Short mmCIF file of C-alpha atoms and ligand atoms in Angstrom, two decimals:
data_model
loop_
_atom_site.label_atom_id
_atom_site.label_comp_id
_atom_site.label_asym_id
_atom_site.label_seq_id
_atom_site.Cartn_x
_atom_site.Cartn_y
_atom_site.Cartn_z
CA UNK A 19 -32.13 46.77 20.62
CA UNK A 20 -28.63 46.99 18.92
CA UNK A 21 -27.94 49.96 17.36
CA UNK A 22 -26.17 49.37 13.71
CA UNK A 23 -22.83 51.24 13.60
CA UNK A 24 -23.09 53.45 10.35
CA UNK A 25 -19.66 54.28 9.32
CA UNK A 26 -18.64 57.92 9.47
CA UNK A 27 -15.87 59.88 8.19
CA UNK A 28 -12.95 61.16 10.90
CA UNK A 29 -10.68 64.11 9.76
CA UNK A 30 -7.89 65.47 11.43
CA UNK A 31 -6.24 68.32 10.36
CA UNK A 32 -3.13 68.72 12.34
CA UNK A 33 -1.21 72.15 12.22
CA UNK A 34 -0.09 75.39 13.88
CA UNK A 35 -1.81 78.62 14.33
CA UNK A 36 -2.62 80.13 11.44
CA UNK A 37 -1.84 76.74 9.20
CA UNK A 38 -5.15 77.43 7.49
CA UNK A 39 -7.12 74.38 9.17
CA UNK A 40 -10.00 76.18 10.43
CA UNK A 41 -9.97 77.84 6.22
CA UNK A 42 -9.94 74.09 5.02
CA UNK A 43 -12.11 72.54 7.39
CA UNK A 44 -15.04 74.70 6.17
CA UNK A 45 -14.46 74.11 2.59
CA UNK A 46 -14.23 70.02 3.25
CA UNK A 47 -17.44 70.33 4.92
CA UNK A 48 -19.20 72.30 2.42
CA UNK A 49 -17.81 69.67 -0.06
CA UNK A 50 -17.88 66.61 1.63
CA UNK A 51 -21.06 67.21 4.33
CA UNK A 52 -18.93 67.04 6.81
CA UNK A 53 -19.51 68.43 10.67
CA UNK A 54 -16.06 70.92 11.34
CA UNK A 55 -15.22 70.68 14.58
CA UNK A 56 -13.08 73.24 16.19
CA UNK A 57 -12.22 73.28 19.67
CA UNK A 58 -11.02 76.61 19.80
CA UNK A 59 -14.52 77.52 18.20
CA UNK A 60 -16.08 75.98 20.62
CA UNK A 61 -13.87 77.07 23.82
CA UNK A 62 -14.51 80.61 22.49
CA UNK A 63 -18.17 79.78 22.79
CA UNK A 64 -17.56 78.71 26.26
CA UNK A 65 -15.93 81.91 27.39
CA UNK A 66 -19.11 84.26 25.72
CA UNK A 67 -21.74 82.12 27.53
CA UNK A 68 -19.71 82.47 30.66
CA UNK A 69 -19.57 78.83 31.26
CA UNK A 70 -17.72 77.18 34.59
CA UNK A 71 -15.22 76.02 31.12
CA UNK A 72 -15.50 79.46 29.60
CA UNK A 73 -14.22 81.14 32.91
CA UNK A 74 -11.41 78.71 33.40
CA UNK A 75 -10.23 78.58 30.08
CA UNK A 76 -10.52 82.35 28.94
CA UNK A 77 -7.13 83.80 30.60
CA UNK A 78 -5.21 80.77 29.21
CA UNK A 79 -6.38 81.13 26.04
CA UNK A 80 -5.31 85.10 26.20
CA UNK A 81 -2.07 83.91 27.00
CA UNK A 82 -1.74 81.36 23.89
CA UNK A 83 -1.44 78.69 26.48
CA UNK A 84 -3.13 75.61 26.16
CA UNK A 85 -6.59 74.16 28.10
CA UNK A 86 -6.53 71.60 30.19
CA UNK A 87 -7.22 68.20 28.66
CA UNK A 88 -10.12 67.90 31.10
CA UNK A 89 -11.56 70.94 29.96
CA UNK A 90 -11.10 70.43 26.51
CA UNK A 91 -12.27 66.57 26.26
CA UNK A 92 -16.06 67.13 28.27
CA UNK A 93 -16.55 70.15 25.58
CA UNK A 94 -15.35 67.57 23.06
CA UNK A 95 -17.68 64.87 23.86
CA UNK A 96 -20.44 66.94 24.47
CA UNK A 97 -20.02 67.92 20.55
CA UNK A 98 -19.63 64.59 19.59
CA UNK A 99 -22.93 63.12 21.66
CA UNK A 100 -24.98 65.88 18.80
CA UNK A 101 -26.62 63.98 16.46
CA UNK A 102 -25.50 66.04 13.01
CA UNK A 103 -21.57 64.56 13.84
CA UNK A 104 -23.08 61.04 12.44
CA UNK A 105 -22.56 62.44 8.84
CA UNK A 106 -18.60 62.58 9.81
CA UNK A 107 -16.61 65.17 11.52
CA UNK A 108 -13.57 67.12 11.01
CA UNK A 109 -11.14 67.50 13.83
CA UNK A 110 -9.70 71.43 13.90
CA UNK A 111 -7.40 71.81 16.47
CA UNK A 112 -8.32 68.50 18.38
CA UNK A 113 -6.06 66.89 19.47
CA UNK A 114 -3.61 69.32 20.79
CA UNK A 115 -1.69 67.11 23.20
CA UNK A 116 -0.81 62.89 23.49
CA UNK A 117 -3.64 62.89 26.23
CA UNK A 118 -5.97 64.16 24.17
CA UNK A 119 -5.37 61.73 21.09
CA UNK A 120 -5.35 58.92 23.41
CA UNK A 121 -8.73 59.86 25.03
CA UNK A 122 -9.93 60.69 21.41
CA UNK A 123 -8.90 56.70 20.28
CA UNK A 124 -10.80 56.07 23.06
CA UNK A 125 -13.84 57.62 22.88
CA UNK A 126 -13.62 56.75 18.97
CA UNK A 127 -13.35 52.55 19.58
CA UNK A 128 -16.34 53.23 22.55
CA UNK A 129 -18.40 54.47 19.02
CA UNK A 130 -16.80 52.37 16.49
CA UNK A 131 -15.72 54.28 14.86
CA UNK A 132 -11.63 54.97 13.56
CA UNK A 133 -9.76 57.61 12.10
CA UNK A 134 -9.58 57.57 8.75
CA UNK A 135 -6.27 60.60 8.14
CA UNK A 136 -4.66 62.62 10.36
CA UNK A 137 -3.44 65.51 7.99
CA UNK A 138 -0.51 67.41 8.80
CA UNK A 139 -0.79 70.92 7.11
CA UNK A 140 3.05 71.96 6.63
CA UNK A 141 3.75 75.80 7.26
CA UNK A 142 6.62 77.70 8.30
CA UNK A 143 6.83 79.21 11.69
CA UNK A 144 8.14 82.44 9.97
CA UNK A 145 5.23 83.26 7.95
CA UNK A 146 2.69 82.29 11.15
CA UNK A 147 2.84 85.47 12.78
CA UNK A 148 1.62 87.40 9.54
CA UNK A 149 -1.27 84.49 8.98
CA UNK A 150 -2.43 84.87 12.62
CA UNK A 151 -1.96 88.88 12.60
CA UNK A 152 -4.06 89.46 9.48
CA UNK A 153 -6.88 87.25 10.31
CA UNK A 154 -10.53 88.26 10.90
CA UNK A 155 -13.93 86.78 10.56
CA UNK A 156 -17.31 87.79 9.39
CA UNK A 157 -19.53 88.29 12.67
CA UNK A 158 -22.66 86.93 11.29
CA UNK A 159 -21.35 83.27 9.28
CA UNK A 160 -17.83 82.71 10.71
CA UNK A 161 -16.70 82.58 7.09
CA UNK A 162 -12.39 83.61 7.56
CA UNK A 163 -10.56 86.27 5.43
CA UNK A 164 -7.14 87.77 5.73
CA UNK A 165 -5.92 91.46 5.39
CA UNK A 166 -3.43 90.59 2.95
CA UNK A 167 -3.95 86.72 1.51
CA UNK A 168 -7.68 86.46 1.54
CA UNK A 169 -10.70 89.78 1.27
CA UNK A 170 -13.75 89.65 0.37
CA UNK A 171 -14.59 90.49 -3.27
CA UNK A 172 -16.69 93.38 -2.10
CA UNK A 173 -14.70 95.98 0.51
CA UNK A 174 -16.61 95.47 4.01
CA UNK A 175 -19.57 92.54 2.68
CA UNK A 176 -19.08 88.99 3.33
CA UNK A 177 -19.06 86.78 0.35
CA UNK A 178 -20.96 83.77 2.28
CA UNK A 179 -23.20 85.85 3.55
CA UNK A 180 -23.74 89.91 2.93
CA UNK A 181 -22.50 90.12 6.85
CA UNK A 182 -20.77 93.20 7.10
CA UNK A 183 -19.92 93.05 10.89
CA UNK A 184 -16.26 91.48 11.16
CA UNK A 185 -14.49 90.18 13.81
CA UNK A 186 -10.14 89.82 15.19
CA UNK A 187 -9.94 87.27 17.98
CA UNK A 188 -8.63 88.50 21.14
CA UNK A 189 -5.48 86.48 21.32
CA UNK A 190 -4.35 87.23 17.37
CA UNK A 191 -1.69 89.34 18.30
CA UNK A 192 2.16 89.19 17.48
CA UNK A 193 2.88 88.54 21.51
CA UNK A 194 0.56 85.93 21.66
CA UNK A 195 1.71 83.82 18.46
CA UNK A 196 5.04 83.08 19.99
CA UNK A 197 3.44 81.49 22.69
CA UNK A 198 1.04 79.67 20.77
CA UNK A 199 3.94 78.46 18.35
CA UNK A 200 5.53 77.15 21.89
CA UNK A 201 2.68 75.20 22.53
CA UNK A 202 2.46 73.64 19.54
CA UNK A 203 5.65 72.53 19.01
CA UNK A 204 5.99 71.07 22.94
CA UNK A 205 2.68 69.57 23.09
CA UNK A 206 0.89 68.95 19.29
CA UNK A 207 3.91 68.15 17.26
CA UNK A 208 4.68 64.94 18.51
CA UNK A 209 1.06 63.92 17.08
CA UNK A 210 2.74 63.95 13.86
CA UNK A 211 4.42 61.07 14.69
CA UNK A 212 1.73 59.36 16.63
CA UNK A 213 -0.12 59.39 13.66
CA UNK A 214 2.51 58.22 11.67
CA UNK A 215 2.95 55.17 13.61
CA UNK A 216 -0.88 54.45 13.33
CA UNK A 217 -0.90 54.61 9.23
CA UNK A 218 -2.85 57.13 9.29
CA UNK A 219 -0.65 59.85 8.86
CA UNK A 220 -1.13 62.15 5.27
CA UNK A 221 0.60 65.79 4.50
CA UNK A 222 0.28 68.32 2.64
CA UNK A 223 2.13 71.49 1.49
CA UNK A 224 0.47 74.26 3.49
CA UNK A 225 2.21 77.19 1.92
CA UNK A 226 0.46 76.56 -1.04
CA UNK A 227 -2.25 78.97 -2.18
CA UNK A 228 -5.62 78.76 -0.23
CA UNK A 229 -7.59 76.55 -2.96
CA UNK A 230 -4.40 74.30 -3.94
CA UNK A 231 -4.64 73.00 -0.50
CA UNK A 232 -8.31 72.36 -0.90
CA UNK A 233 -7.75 70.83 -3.82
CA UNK A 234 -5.04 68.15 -2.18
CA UNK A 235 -7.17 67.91 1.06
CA UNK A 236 -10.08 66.50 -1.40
CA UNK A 237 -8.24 64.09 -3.02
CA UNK A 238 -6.70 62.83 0.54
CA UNK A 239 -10.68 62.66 1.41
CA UNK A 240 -11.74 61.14 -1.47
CA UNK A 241 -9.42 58.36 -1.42
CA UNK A 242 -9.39 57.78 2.28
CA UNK A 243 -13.27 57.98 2.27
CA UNK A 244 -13.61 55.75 -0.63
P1 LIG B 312 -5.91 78.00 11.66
O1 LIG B 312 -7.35 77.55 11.80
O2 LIG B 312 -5.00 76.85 11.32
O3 LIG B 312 -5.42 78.77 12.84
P2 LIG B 312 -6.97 79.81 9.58
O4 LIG B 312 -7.66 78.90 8.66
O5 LIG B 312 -7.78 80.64 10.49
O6 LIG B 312 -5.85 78.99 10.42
O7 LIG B 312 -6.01 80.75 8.70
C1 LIG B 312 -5.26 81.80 9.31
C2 LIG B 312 -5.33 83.04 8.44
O8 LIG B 312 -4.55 82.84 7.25
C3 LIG B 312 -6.72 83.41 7.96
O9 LIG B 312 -6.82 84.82 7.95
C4 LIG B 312 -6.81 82.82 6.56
O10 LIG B 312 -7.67 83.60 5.72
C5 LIG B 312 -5.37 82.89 6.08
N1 LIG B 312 -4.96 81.72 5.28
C6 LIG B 312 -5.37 80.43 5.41
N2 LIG B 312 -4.75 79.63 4.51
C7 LIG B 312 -3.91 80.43 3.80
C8 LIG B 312 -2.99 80.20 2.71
N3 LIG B 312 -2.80 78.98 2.20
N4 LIG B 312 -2.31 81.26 2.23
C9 LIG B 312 -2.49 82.50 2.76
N5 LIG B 312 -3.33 82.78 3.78
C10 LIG B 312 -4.04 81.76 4.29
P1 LIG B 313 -5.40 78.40 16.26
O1 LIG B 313 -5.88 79.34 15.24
O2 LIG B 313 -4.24 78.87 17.05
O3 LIG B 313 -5.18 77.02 15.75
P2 LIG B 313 -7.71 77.70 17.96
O4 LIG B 313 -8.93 78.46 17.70
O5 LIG B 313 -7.67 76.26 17.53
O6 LIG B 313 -6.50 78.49 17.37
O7 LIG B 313 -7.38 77.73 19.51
C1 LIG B 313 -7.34 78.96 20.22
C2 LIG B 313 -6.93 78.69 21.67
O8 LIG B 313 -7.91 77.83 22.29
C3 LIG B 313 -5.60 77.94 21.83
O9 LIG B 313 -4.48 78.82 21.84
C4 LIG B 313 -5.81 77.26 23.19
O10 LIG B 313 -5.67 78.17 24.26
C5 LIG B 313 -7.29 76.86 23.12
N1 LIG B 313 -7.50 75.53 22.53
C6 LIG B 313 -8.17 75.23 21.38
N2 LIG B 313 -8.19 73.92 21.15
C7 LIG B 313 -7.51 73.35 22.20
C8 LIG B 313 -7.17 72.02 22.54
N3 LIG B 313 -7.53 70.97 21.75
N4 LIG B 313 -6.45 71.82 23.68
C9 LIG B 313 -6.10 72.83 24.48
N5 LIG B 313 -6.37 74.12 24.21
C10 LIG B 313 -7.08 74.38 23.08
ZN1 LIG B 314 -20.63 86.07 6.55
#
């Protein structure tokens, strides 16, 4: 039996820590019925469960370092084998390295599938540390707000949710962001102009106020998706 290739959607949104991809990505799946797919979401998963992954990864994560490709590609396409990614997924924080994108074209022809924008969120390192510093989460739905740039509407109560358990990650830290501002600019930066040379490369400003960039991230969907 041949299986018919439905054609889904493939987001990447390229960017430093604190950018705002992980922000975006769950406001373009809300929108769009997208699948987010965060490999630091799902590394930190890894390293709660205690997984052979999770205890290899965990101390190079704490030191803003980056997981092996090896690591990081069988969590990948362990995601990708779950049926819900067939609606179309959005890459947050994968690829990381050229190994990665390469195995990620890869895997991607093996489905049939083909990335339809690589989007380069455009931030200045200066203002990274404060983005990364101020950062927590709501416990219960994930949902990301800021000490300064985003809180909920009600003091201590999640707007997704009525959570009002929040969590900082471990490696948020000033120390740590240098490090993790290394990384990205040895090992992810040159995606920009992998991309680039594929066609598939799109920007936007990433400075811009939290719902301006969703706003220019739609339209990029729309029109790539169209
Ligand atoms: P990333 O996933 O790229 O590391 P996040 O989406 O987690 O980044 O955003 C980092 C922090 O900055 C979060 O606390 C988020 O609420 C906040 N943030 C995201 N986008 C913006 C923005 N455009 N302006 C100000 N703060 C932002
Ligand atoms: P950020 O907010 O910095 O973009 P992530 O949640 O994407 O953070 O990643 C947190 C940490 O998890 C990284 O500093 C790195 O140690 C590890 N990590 C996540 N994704 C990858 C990846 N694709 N390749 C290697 N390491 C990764
Ligand atoms: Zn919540």
């Amino acid at each position: 039996m041949t299986e018919t290739t439905t054609r889904s959607a493939v987001l990447i949104l390229l960017g430093p820590p604190g950018a705002g991809k992980g922000t975006q990505a769950r406001m373009l799946e809300e929108r769009f019925g997208l699948v987010q797919l965060s490999t630091g979401d799902l590394l930190r998963a890894a390293v709660a469960a205690g997984t052979d992954a999770g205890k290899a990864a965990k101390a190079v994560m704490e030191a803003g370092e980056l997981v092996s490709d090896e690591i990081v590609l069988a969590i990948l396409k362990d995601r990708m084998a779950e049926p819900d990614t067939a609606r179309g997924v959005i890459l947050d924080g994968f690829p990381r390295t050229p190994g990665q994108a390469e195995a990620l074209d890869a895997l991607l022809s093996e489905q049939g599938l083909a990335i339809d924008a690589a989007i380069s969120i455009e931030v200045e390192d200066a203002a990274m540390v404060r983005r990364v510093s101020g950062r927590y989460t709501c416990a219960a739905c994930g949902e990301g707000y800021h000490d300064d740039f985003k809180q909920p509407a009600q003091a201590g109560i999640c707007d997704k949710c009525g959570g009002t358990a929040f969590k900082r990650r471990a490696d948020d830290n000033a120390e740590t962001v240098g490090a993790r501002l290394t990384a990205y600019h040895a090992s992810t930066a040159p995606l920009i102009a992998y991309y680039e040379a594929r066609g598939v490369l799109r920007s936007v400003d990433g400075m811009a106020a939290i719902d301006t960039i969703a706003q220019n991230l739609a339209a990029i969907v729309s029109e790539v998706t169209a």
